[in-house]
Amino acid sequence: NAGVTQTPKFQVLKTGQSMTLQCAQDMNHEYMSWYRQDPGMGLRLIHYSVGAGITDQGEVPNGYNVSRSTTEDFPLRLLSAAPSQTSVYFCASRQGGSNQPQHFGDGTRLSIL
Amino acid sequence: KNQVEQSPQSLIILEGKNCTLQCNYTVSPFSNLRWYKQDTGRGPVSLTIMTFSENTKSNGRYTATLDADTKQSSLHITASQLSDSASYICVVSAGNFNKFYFGSGTKLNVKP
């Protein structure tokens, strides 16, 4: 199993550009989430999904869109990049059940100029 | 307000020594508490998950404790190794299982 795979690993964008961060998991997990990690702060939830076709907003959803057309894939779209979106983005997945561990990808490091 | 506070922010120890990291939380209703290890440039990896009824859980040289009355947890690392150098993140899950509250982590540096 590859686990959770995120692409790209690094990206530099100009303000106003759009892009999609890819996330794929091969563990048949129901739940998938996107987080951002900023220096000195805990991970913050952007959007999450409890199954194909079902998504919901997290703590910091503004400026981001998601969709979940398959169990495996959960892409995150930046609509019009802003410098405040410079961050490290992590995708995570887990089985259903409240005591299941989250499996994280290795992140996408995004800089907005 | 639901919060997770970790201390210290950073810690330097010598290889072979033990250390203890602290986590205090005010999350309610409590579901479970997790400790993750995050190596530089990598995603977090789960070490332990403890429910309300568990007060100790071990994973190799890592032992987590939970005091649900005082809302405190600790992660004890025994006989540290250079590979233990990482950030350790405490995460508390609330009643809604998609609500995870993350601490900002303790950065541990193990020196030879």
Short mmCIF file of N, CA and C in Angstrom, two decimals, chain B residues 15-105:
data_model
loop_
_atom_site.label_atom_id
_atom_site.label_comp_id
_atom_site.label_asym_id
_atom_site.label_seq_id
_atom_site.Cartn_x
_atom_site.Cartn_y
_atom_site.Cartn_z
N GLU B 15 21.19 11.71 23.74
CA GLU B 15 20.84 10.34 23.36
C GLU B 15 20.94 9.41 24.56
N GLY B 16 19.95 8.57 24.71
CA GLY B 16 19.92 7.62 25.82
C GLY B 16 19.12 8.09 27.02
N LYS B 17 18.88 9.40 27.10
CA LYS B 17 18.10 9.94 28.22
C LYS B 17 16.61 9.79 27.98
N ASN B 18 15.84 9.89 29.07
CA ASN B 18 14.38 9.87 28.99
C ASN B 18 13.84 11.29 28.96
N CYS B 19 12.61 11.44 28.48
CA CYS B 19 11.97 12.75 28.54
C CYS B 19 10.45 12.57 28.58
N THR B 20 9.79 13.63 29.04
CA THR B 20 8.34 13.61 29.13
C THR B 20 7.78 14.90 28.54
N LEU B 21 6.82 14.73 27.66
CA LEU B 21 6.15 15.86 27.02
C LEU B 21 4.74 15.97 27.58
N GLN B 22 4.25 17.20 27.71
CA GLN B 22 2.97 17.43 28.36
C GLN B 22 1.91 17.96 27.40
N CYS B 23 0.66 17.61 27.71
CA CYS B 23 -0.48 18.08 26.92
C CYS B 23 -1.64 18.34 27.87
N ASN B 24 -2.16 19.56 27.85
CA ASN B 24 -3.35 19.93 28.62
C ASN B 24 -4.44 20.31 27.64
N TYR B 25 -5.66 19.91 27.94
CA TYR B 25 -6.73 20.19 27.00
C TYR B 25 -7.98 20.66 27.73
N THR B 26 -8.81 21.37 26.97
CA THR B 26 -10.11 21.83 27.52
C THR B 26 -11.24 21.42 26.58
N VAL B 27 -10.99 20.37 25.77
CA VAL B 27 -11.96 19.92 24.78
C VAL B 27 -13.09 19.16 25.44
N SER B 28 -14.31 19.47 24.99
CA SER B 28 -15.49 18.79 25.52
C SER B 28 -16.56 18.70 24.43
N PRO B 29 -17.30 17.60 24.33
CA PRO B 29 -17.15 16.37 25.08
C PRO B 29 -15.98 15.54 24.56
N PHE B 30 -15.22 14.98 25.49
CA PHE B 30 -14.01 14.25 25.14
C PHE B 30 -14.36 12.91 24.49
N SER B 31 -13.65 12.57 23.40
CA SER B 31 -13.82 11.27 22.76
C SER B 31 -12.55 10.44 22.90
N ASN B 32 -11.43 10.97 22.43
CA ASN B 32 -10.16 10.28 22.62
C ASN B 32 -9.01 11.26 22.48
N LEU B 33 -7.82 10.81 22.90
CA LEU B 33 -6.61 11.64 22.81
C LEU B 33 -5.55 10.85 22.07
N ARG B 34 -4.91 11.55 21.14
CA ARG B 34 -3.91 10.91 20.27
C ARG B 34 -2.59 11.63 20.38
N TRP B 35 -1.53 10.88 20.23
CA TRP B 35 -0.20 11.44 20.08
C TRP B 35 0.33 11.03 18.71
N TYR B 36 0.88 12.02 18.00
CA TYR B 36 1.48 11.78 16.69
C TYR B 36 2.94 12.22 16.73
N LYS B 37 3.76 11.56 15.90
CA LYS B 37 5.14 11.97 15.68
C LYS B 37 5.24 12.51 14.26
N GLN B 38 5.86 13.70 14.13
CA GLN B 38 6.03 14.28 12.81
C GLN B 38 7.50 14.56 12.56
N ASP B 39 8.11 13.78 11.68
CA ASP B 39 9.47 14.03 11.26
C ASP B 39 9.50 15.24 10.33
N THR B 40 10.64 15.93 10.30
CA THR B 40 10.77 17.12 9.46
C THR B 40 10.47 16.77 8.00
N GLY B 41 9.58 17.54 7.39
CA GLY B 41 9.25 17.34 6.00
C GLY B 41 8.32 16.17 5.72
N ARG B 42 7.76 15.58 6.75
CA ARG B 42 6.85 14.45 6.58
C ARG B 42 5.50 14.73 7.25
N GLY B 43 4.54 13.88 6.98
CA GLY B 43 3.26 14.00 7.65
C GLY B 43 3.29 13.34 9.01
N PRO B 44 2.33 13.71 9.89
CA PRO B 44 2.27 13.08 11.22
C PRO B 44 1.97 11.59 11.12
N VAL B 45 2.53 10.83 12.06
CA VAL B 45 2.31 9.39 12.14
C VAL B 45 1.78 9.07 13.53
N SER B 46 0.72 8.29 13.59
CA SER B 46 0.07 7.97 14.86
C SER B 46 0.96 7.12 15.76
N LEU B 47 1.05 7.52 17.04
CA LEU B 47 1.78 6.74 18.05
C LEU B 47 0.80 5.98 18.95
N THR B 48 -0.16 6.72 19.53
CA THR B 48 -1.12 6.10 20.44
C THR B 48 -2.47 6.80 20.32
N ILE B 49 -3.52 6.07 20.65
CA ILE B 49 -4.87 6.63 20.78
C ILE B 49 -5.44 6.11 22.09
N MET B 50 -5.91 7.02 22.95
CA MET B 50 -6.46 6.61 24.25
C MET B 50 -7.87 7.15 24.41
N THR B 51 -8.74 6.27 24.88
CA THR B 51 -10.11 6.68 25.18
C THR B 51 -10.21 7.09 26.64
N PHE B 52 -11.40 7.50 27.04
CA PHE B 52 -11.64 8.01 28.40
C PHE B 52 -11.24 7.00 29.47
N SER B 53 -11.45 5.71 29.17
CA SER B 53 -11.25 4.68 30.19
C SER B 53 -9.81 4.19 30.28
N GLU B 54 -8.96 4.65 29.35
CA GLU B 54 -7.57 4.18 29.35
C GLU B 54 -6.69 5.23 29.99
N ASN B 55 -5.82 4.85 30.91
CA ASN B 55 -4.93 5.85 31.49
C ASN B 55 -3.47 5.64 31.11
N THR B 56 -3.15 4.53 30.45
CA THR B 56 -1.79 4.31 29.96
C THR B 56 -1.84 3.49 28.69
N LYS B 57 -0.99 3.86 27.75
CA LYS B 57 -0.86 3.06 26.53
C LYS B 57 0.57 3.18 26.02
N SER B 58 1.15 2.05 25.65
CA SER B 58 2.54 2.05 25.21
C SER B 58 2.66 1.64 23.76
N ASN B 59 3.70 2.15 23.12
CA ASN B 59 4.06 1.79 21.76
C ASN B 59 5.59 1.77 21.72
N GLY B 60 6.16 0.62 22.01
CA GLY B 60 7.62 0.53 22.07
C GLY B 60 8.17 1.37 23.21
N ARG B 61 9.09 2.29 22.87
CA ARG B 61 9.69 3.15 23.90
C ARG B 61 8.81 4.36 24.24
N TYR B 62 7.67 4.48 23.61
CA TYR B 62 6.73 5.58 23.87
C TYR B 62 5.61 5.10 24.79
N THR B 63 5.39 5.84 25.88
CA THR B 63 4.29 5.55 26.79
C THR B 63 3.48 6.81 27.01
N ALA B 64 2.20 6.73 26.69
CA ALA B 64 1.31 7.87 26.90
C ALA B 64 0.45 7.61 28.13
N THR B 65 0.18 8.67 28.88
CA THR B 65 -0.72 8.58 30.02
C THR B 65 -1.84 9.59 29.84
N LEU B 66 -2.96 9.30 30.45
CA LEU B 66 -4.11 10.19 30.36
C LEU B 66 -4.77 10.29 31.72
N ASP B 67 -4.97 11.52 32.19
CA ASP B 67 -5.77 11.79 33.39
C ASP B 67 -6.97 12.60 32.95
N ALA B 68 -8.10 11.90 32.77
CA ALA B 68 -9.29 12.57 32.24
C ALA B 68 -9.89 13.54 33.26
N ASP B 69 -9.60 13.34 34.54
CA ASP B 69 -10.13 14.24 35.56
C ASP B 69 -9.48 15.61 35.48
N THR B 70 -8.15 15.61 35.34
CA THR B 70 -7.43 16.89 35.27
C THR B 70 -7.23 17.34 33.83
N LYS B 71 -7.65 16.52 32.87
CA LYS B 71 -7.53 16.84 31.44
C LYS B 71 -6.08 17.07 31.05
N GLN B 72 -5.27 16.10 31.46
CA GLN B 72 -3.85 16.18 31.14
C GLN B 72 -3.38 14.85 30.56
N SER B 73 -2.42 14.94 29.66
CA SER B 73 -1.79 13.76 29.11
C SER B 73 -0.29 14.00 29.04
N SER B 74 0.47 12.93 29.06
CA SER B 74 1.91 13.05 28.89
C SER B 74 2.39 11.94 27.96
N LEU B 75 3.48 12.22 27.29
CA LEU B 75 4.14 11.23 26.43
C LEU B 75 5.56 11.08 26.96
N HIS B 76 5.88 9.87 27.42
CA HIS B 76 7.19 9.59 27.97
C HIS B 76 7.99 8.79 26.96
N ILE B 77 9.20 9.26 26.67
CA ILE B 77 10.08 8.56 25.75
C ILE B 77 11.25 8.01 26.55
N THR B 78 11.44 6.73 26.45
CA THR B 78 12.48 6.04 27.21
C THR B 78 13.70 5.77 26.34
N ALA B 79 14.88 5.97 26.93
CA ALA B 79 16.14 5.66 26.24
C ALA B 79 16.14 6.26 24.83
N SER B 80 16.11 7.57 24.77
CA SER B 80 15.92 8.26 23.48
C SER B 80 17.01 7.89 22.48
N GLN B 81 16.60 7.95 21.22
CA GLN B 81 17.50 7.69 20.09
C GLN B 81 17.50 8.91 19.18
N LEU B 82 18.53 9.01 18.35
CA LEU B 82 18.62 10.14 17.43
C LEU B 82 17.38 10.22 16.54
N SER B 83 16.82 9.07 16.20
CA SER B 83 15.64 9.03 15.33
C SER B 83 14.37 9.54 16.02
N ASP B 84 14.46 9.78 17.32
CA ASP B 84 13.31 10.36 18.03
C ASP B 84 13.20 11.86 17.79
N SER B 85 14.23 12.47 17.20
CA SER B 85 14.18 13.90 16.90
C SER B 85 13.04 14.16 15.93
N ALA B 86 12.05 14.93 16.39
CA ALA B 86 10.83 15.16 15.62
C ALA B 86 9.95 16.10 16.42
N SER B 87 8.82 16.46 15.83
CA SER B 87 7.79 17.16 16.59
C SER B 87 6.75 16.15 17.04
N TYR B 88 6.26 16.34 18.25
CA TYR B 88 5.25 15.44 18.81
C TYR B 88 3.98 16.24 19.04
N ILE B 89 2.90 15.77 18.44
CA ILE B 89 1.65 16.52 18.42
C ILE B 89 0.59 15.79 19.21
N CYS B 90 -0.06 16.51 20.10
CA CYS B 90 -1.18 15.99 20.88
C CYS B 90 -2.47 16.42 20.19
N VAL B 91 -3.39 15.48 20.02
CA VAL B 91 -4.65 15.76 19.32
C VAL B 91 -5.80 15.21 20.16
N VAL B 92 -6.79 16.04 20.40
CA VAL B 92 -7.95 15.59 21.16
C VAL B 92 -9.16 15.59 20.25
N SER B 93 -9.90 14.50 20.28
CA SER B 93 -11.10 14.35 19.47
C SER B 93 -12.32 14.63 20.32
N ALA B 94 -13.22 15.45 19.78
CA ALA B 94 -14.45 15.79 20.49
C ALA B 94 -15.56 14.83 20.08
N GLY B 95 -16.73 15.05 20.65
CA GLY B 95 -17.85 14.12 20.44
C GLY B 95 -18.16 13.88 18.99
N ASN B 96 -18.14 14.94 18.17
CA ASN B 96 -18.28 14.79 16.73
C ASN B 96 -16.96 14.28 16.19
N PHE B 97 -16.92 13.07 15.65
CA PHE B 97 -15.64 12.44 15.36
C PHE B 97 -14.82 13.14 14.30
N ASN B 98 -15.39 14.10 13.62
CA ASN B 98 -14.56 14.84 12.68
C ASN B 98 -13.96 16.09 13.28
N LYS B 99 -14.20 16.30 14.58
CA LYS B 99 -13.64 17.45 15.25
C LYS B 99 -12.36 17.03 15.97
N PHE B 100 -11.24 17.31 15.38
CA PHE B 100 -9.96 17.04 16.00
C PHE B 100 -9.32 18.37 16.35
N TYR B 101 -8.86 18.48 17.60
CA TYR B 101 -8.20 19.70 18.05
C TYR B 101 -6.71 19.39 18.24
N PHE B 102 -5.90 20.12 17.49
CA PHE B 102 -4.47 19.85 17.44
C PHE B 102 -3.71 20.82 18.33
N GLY B 103 -2.76 20.28 19.10
CA GLY B 103 -1.79 21.15 19.75
C GLY B 103 -0.76 21.61 18.74
N SER B 104 0.03 22.59 19.13
CA SER B 104 1.04 23.13 18.20
C SER B 104 2.34 22.32 18.23
N GLY B 105 2.41 21.32 19.11
CA GLY B 105 3.53 20.39 19.08
C GLY B 105 4.69 20.76 19.99
#
